[in-house]
mmCIF file of C-alpha atoms in Angstrom:
data_model
loop_
_atom_site.group_PDB
_atom_site.id
_atom_site.type_symbol
_atom_site.label_atom_id
_atom_site.label_comp_id
_atom_site.label_asym_id
_atom_site.label_seq_id
_atom_site.Cartn_x
_atom_site.Cartn_y
_atom_site.Cartn_z
ATOM 1 C CA UNK A 1 20.106 14.168 -17.128
ATOM 2 C CA UNK A 2 16.824 14.963 -18.886
ATOM 3 C CA UNK A 3 15.551 12.434 -21.414
ATOM 4 C CA UNK A 4 12.361 12.620 -23.475
ATOM 5 C CA UNK A 5 10.847 9.728 -25.415
ATOM 6 C CA UNK A 6 10.290 6.201 -24.158
ATOM 7 C CA UNK A 7 12.418 5.842 -21.016
ATOM 8 C CA UNK A 8 12.941 2.905 -18.653
ATOM 9 C CA UNK A 9 14.992 3.253 -15.489
ATOM 10 C CA UNK A 10 15.804 0.672 -12.838
ATOM 11 C CA UNK A 11 16.527 1.918 -9.284
ATOM 12 C CA UNK A 12 17.554 -0.997 -7.066
ATOM 13 C CA UNK A 13 15.137 -3.357 -8.844
ATOM 14 C CA UNK A 14 12.286 -0.830 -8.923
ATOM 15 C CA UNK A 15 11.399 0.041 -12.511
ATOM 16 C CA UNK A 16 9.822 3.210 -13.891
ATOM 17 C CA UNK A 17 8.781 3.629 -17.515
ATOM 18 C CA UNK A 18 7.363 6.680 -19.253
ATOM 19 C CA UNK A 19 7.915 9.542 -21.670
ATOM 20 C CA UNK A 20 10.108 11.962 -19.689
ATOM 21 C CA UNK A 21 12.644 11.761 -16.869
ATOM 22 C CA UNK A 22 15.008 14.246 -15.274
ATOM 23 C CA UNK A 23 17.222 12.637 -12.611
ATOM 24 C CA UNK A 24 20.555 13.510 -11.047
ATOM 25 C CA UNK A 25 22.297 10.113 -11.067
ATOM 26 C CA UNK A 26 24.624 11.134 -8.224
ATOM 27 C CA UNK A 27 21.963 12.284 -5.724
ATOM 28 C CA UNK A 28 18.964 10.206 -6.966
ATOM 29 C CA UNK A 29 16.896 13.407 -7.024
ATOM 30 C CA UNK A 30 14.592 14.277 -9.883
ATOM 31 C CA UNK A 31 11.245 13.446 -11.458
ATOM 32 C CA UNK A 32 9.569 11.118 -13.927
ATOM 33 C CA UNK A 33 6.499 12.311 -15.862
ATOM 34 C CA UNK A 34 3.585 9.917 -16.528
ATOM 35 C CA UNK A 35 5.371 6.747 -15.427
ATOM 36 C CA UNK A 36 4.112 3.271 -14.832
ATOM 37 C CA UNK A 37 6.117 1.626 -12.088
ATOM 38 C CA UNK A 38 6.922 -1.693 -10.423
ATOM 39 C CA UNK A 39 8.340 -2.018 -6.886
ATOM 40 C CA UNK A 40 10.568 -5.060 -6.448
ATOM 41 C CA UNK A 41 10.179 -5.405 -2.655
ATOM 42 C CA UNK A 42 6.450 -6.236 -2.733
ATOM 43 C CA UNK A 43 5.518 -6.596 -6.399
ATOM 44 C CA UNK A 44 3.601 -3.315 -6.249
ATOM 45 C CA UNK A 45 2.536 -1.771 -9.555
ATOM 46 C CA UNK A 46 0.953 1.500 -10.496
ATOM 47 C CA UNK A 47 0.760 4.586 -12.638
ATOM 48 C CA UNK A 48 1.154 8.261 -11.781
ATOM 49 C CA UNK A 49 1.000 11.647 -13.419
ATOM 50 C CA UNK A 50 4.448 12.287 -11.932
ATOM 51 C CA UNK A 51 6.909 10.650 -9.529
ATOM 52 C CA UNK A 52 9.355 12.850 -7.629
ATOM 53 C CA UNK A 53 12.528 11.085 -6.472
ATOM 54 C CA UNK A 54 13.519 12.639 -3.139
ATOM 55 C CA UNK A 55 16.591 10.493 -2.476
ATOM 56 C CA UNK A 56 17.734 6.873 -2.877
ATOM 57 C CA UNK A 57 14.935 5.427 -0.683
ATOM 58 C CA UNK A 58 12.069 7.955 -0.934
ATOM 59 C CA UNK A 59 9.735 8.865 -3.768
ATOM 60 C CA UNK A 60 6.400 10.672 -4.070
ATOM 61 C CA UNK A 61 3.829 9.633 -6.696
ATOM 62 C CA UNK A 62 1.153 12.191 -7.670
ATOM 63 C CA UNK A 63 -2.342 11.258 -8.946
ATOM 64 C CA UNK A 64 -1.265 7.673 -8.487
ATOM 65 C CA UNK A 65 -2.533 4.120 -8.408
ATOM 66 C CA UNK A 66 -1.041 1.210 -6.465
ATOM 67 C CA UNK A 67 -1.794 -2.514 -6.474
ATOM 68 C CA UNK A 68 0.120 -5.708 -5.792
ATOM 69 C CA UNK A 69 -1.843 -7.462 -8.552
ATOM 70 C CA UNK A 70 0.446 -8.547 -11.387
ATOM 71 C CA UNK A 71 0.617 -6.082 -14.262
ATOM 72 C CA UNK A 72 -0.557 -7.629 -17.505
ATOM 73 C CA UNK A 73 1.416 -6.739 -20.651
ATOM 74 C CA UNK A 74 -0.030 -3.942 -22.765
ATOM 75 C CA UNK A 75 -1.465 -0.486 -22.258
ATOM 76 C CA UNK A 76 -4.751 -1.444 -20.578
ATOM 77 C CA UNK A 77 -4.244 -2.797 -17.093
ATOM 78 C CA UNK A 78 -7.166 -3.318 -14.749
ATOM 79 C CA UNK A 79 -6.120 -5.022 -11.489
ATOM 80 C CA UNK A 80 -8.726 -6.708 -9.270
ATOM 81 C CA UNK A 81 -7.957 -4.246 -6.453
ATOM 82 C CA UNK A 82 -6.278 -0.872 -6.621
ATOM 83 C CA UNK A 83 -5.629 2.152 -4.406
ATOM 84 C CA UNK A 84 -6.185 5.493 -6.117
ATOM 85 C CA UNK A 85 -4.678 8.481 -4.348
ATOM 86 C CA UNK A 86 -3.846 12.111 -4.953
ATOM 87 C CA UNK A 87 -0.401 11.380 -3.491
ATOM 88 C CA UNK A 88 1.517 8.293 -2.358
ATOM 89 C CA UNK A 89 4.780 8.630 -0.429
ATOM 90 C CA UNK A 90 7.036 5.580 -0.729
ATOM 91 C CA UNK A 91 9.627 5.252 2.048
ATOM 92 C CA UNK A 92 11.650 2.117 1.390
ATOM 93 C CA UNK A 93 14.036 2.739 4.285
ATOM 94 C CA UNK A 94 11.123 2.455 6.751
ATOM 95 C CA UNK A 95 9.150 -0.012 4.589
ATOM 96 C CA UNK A 96 5.986 2.092 4.464
ATOM 97 C CA UNK A 97 3.741 3.702 1.905
ATOM 98 C CA UNK A 98 1.503 6.613 2.896
ATOM 99 C CA UNK A 99 -1.411 7.583 0.643
ATOM 100 C CA UNK A 100 -3.555 10.724 0.779
ATOM 101 C CA UNK A 101 -7.128 11.207 -0.500
ATOM 102 C CA UNK A 102 -7.490 7.476 -1.065
ATOM 103 C CA UNK A 103 -10.165 5.368 -2.723
ATOM 104 C CA UNK A 104 -9.796 1.589 -2.568
ATOM 105 C CA UNK A 105 -11.474 -0.139 -5.514
ATOM 106 C CA UNK A 106 -12.268 -3.829 -5.987
ATOM 107 C CA UNK A 107 -13.271 -4.911 -9.501
ATOM 108 C CA UNK A 108 -13.549 -1.168 -10.270
ATOM 109 C CA UNK A 109 -16.145 -0.650 -7.497
ATOM 110 C CA UNK A 110 -15.163 1.853 -4.768
ATOM 111 C CA UNK A 111 -15.325 0.049 -1.404
ATOM 112 C CA UNK A 112 -13.445 2.402 0.924
ATOM 113 C CA UNK A 113 -12.519 6.076 0.912
ATOM 114 C CA UNK A 114 -10.200 7.704 3.421
ATOM 115 C CA UNK A 115 -8.336 10.996 3.775
ATOM 116 C CA UNK A 116 -5.125 9.034 4.427
ATOM 117 C CA UNK A 117 -3.811 5.520 5.002
ATOM 118 C CA UNK A 118 -0.483 3.794 5.383
ATOM 119 C CA UNK A 119 0.520 0.342 4.233
ATOM 120 C CA UNK A 120 3.651 -1.825 4.408
ATOM 121 C CA UNK A 121 5.931 -2.024 1.390
ATOM 122 C CA UNK A 122 7.071 -5.549 2.267
ATOM 123 C CA UNK A 123 5.706 -8.613 4.018
ATOM 124 C CA UNK A 124 6.743 -7.245 7.427
ATOM 125 C CA UNK A 125 3.940 -7.064 9.980
ATOM 126 C CA UNK A 126 2.400 -3.636 10.602
ATOM 127 C CA UNK A 127 -0.093 -2.524 13.253
ATOM 128 C CA UNK A 128 -3.292 -1.112 11.804
ATOM 129 C CA UNK A 129 -6.827 -1.601 10.580
ATOM 130 C CA UNK A 130 -7.659 -4.609 8.421
ATOM 131 C CA UNK A 131 -10.493 -4.664 5.857
ATOM 132 C CA UNK A 132 -13.919 -4.488 7.545
ATOM 133 C CA UNK A 133 -16.737 -6.987 7.072
ATOM 134 C CA UNK A 134 -20.453 -6.274 6.797
ATOM 135 C CA UNK A 135 -23.493 -8.462 6.788
ATOM 136 C CA UNK A 136 -27.161 -8.650 7.643
ATOM 137 C CA UNK A 137 -29.299 -11.294 9.306
ATOM 138 C CA UNK A 138 -32.671 -11.517 11.066
ATOM 139 C CA UNK A 139 -31.178 -11.939 14.574
ATOM 140 C CA UNK A 140 -28.576 -9.154 14.643
ATOM 141 C CA UNK A 141 -29.704 -6.860 11.830
ATOM 142 C CA UNK A 142 -26.928 -5.008 10.038
ATOM 143 C CA UNK A 143 -23.543 -6.227 11.327
ATOM 144 C CA UNK A 144 -20.289 -4.283 10.922
ATOM 145 C CA UNK A 145 -16.960 -5.648 12.162
ATOM 146 C CA UNK A 146 -13.697 -3.683 12.085
ATOM 147 C CA UNK A 147 -10.624 -5.855 12.744
ATOM 148 C CA UNK A 148 -7.519 -4.249 14.201
ATOM 149 C CA UNK A 149 -4.133 -5.983 13.896
ATOM 150 C CA UNK A 150 -1.663 -5.263 16.704
ATOM 151 C CA UNK A 151 2.015 -6.109 16.211
ATOM 152 C CA UNK A 152 2.831 -6.319 19.938
ATOM 153 C CA UNK A 153 6.447 -7.492 19.706
ATOM 154 C CA UNK A 154 8.630 -9.368 17.188
ATOM 155 C CA UNK A 155 7.194 -12.691 18.348
ATOM 156 C CA UNK A 156 3.648 -11.665 19.448
ATOM 157 C CA UNK A 157 0.614 -10.267 17.665
ATOM 158 C CA UNK A 158 -3.122 -9.977 18.224
ATOM 159 C CA UNK A 159 -6.225 -9.342 16.146
ATOM 160 C CA UNK A 160 -9.180 -7.668 17.855
ATOM 161 C CA UNK A 161 -12.468 -7.281 15.995
ATOM 162 C CA UNK A 162 -15.102 -5.061 17.634
ATOM 163 C CA UNK A 163 -18.475 -5.770 16.025
ATOM 164 C CA UNK A 164 -21.513 -3.482 15.941
ATOM 165 C CA UNK A 165 -24.898 -5.183 15.512
ATOM 166 C CA UNK A 166 -27.917 -2.961 14.817
ATOM 167 C CA UNK A 167 -30.317 -5.099 16.871
ATOM 168 C CA UNK A 168 -27.920 -6.304 19.578
ATOM 169 C CA UNK A 169 -25.365 -3.550 20.182
ATOM 170 C CA UNK A 170 -21.581 -3.683 20.443
ATOM 171 C CA UNK A 171 -19.605 -6.901 20.840
ATOM 172 C CA UNK A 172 -16.053 -5.888 21.734
ATOM 173 C CA UNK A 173 -14.614 -9.393 22.034
ATOM 174 C CA UNK A 174 -16.100 -11.077 18.986
ATOM 175 C CA UNK A 175 -12.655 -12.260 17.910
ATOM 176 C CA UNK A 176 -9.435 -11.902 19.817
ATOM 177 C CA UNK A 177 -6.327 -13.779 18.867
ATOM 178 C CA UNK A 178 -2.960 -13.680 20.580
ATOM 179 C CA UNK A 179 -0.289 -15.568 18.727
ATOM 180 C CA UNK A 180 3.345 -16.268 19.571
ATOM 181 C CA UNK A 181 5.789 -16.535 16.680
ATOM 182 C CA UNK A 182 8.826 -18.736 16.954
ATOM 183 C CA UNK A 183 12.089 -16.859 16.673
ATOM 184 C CA UNK A 184 14.920 -18.525 14.768
ATOM 185 C CA UNK A 185 17.967 -19.757 16.690
ATOM 186 C CA UNK A 186 21.143 -17.773 16.035
#
């Protein structure tokens, strides 16, 4: 089914809107040119030059943006933070997004660039790097801290933040947190 004009499709609560779509409704395979999209599972929004639908739970967005900031009505949308990537793979079965050639922008200022990064597509916990912090003071000089979140088990997690101080060296235990989560009774 190939449709040209203003098209809106809804795939399991995820919406895609744009000028051209070609999708096999039986296999969920196809593409959408120049769509804006909204993912129901996490409130993610974005735009892409093209989205390829691989199957019912996987899609690939090309020259794409992604943000969980609410999309304002109208053509111009400028979220507070946004990932820009040459490609974003969305895998809803495994609850993960994987972006390539990424720039993270806050208030339209680039704050992080990476060749690749993954992120959860829901509120499930995921092991990985958290946003770094930087500062400067007269005692330590330039200070850089890189927190790492570790999802140890369903009921345990830890955050470890190695910190590098220009005048004082490396502090590997600046913040360590081990937390037990209560599991619901069945």
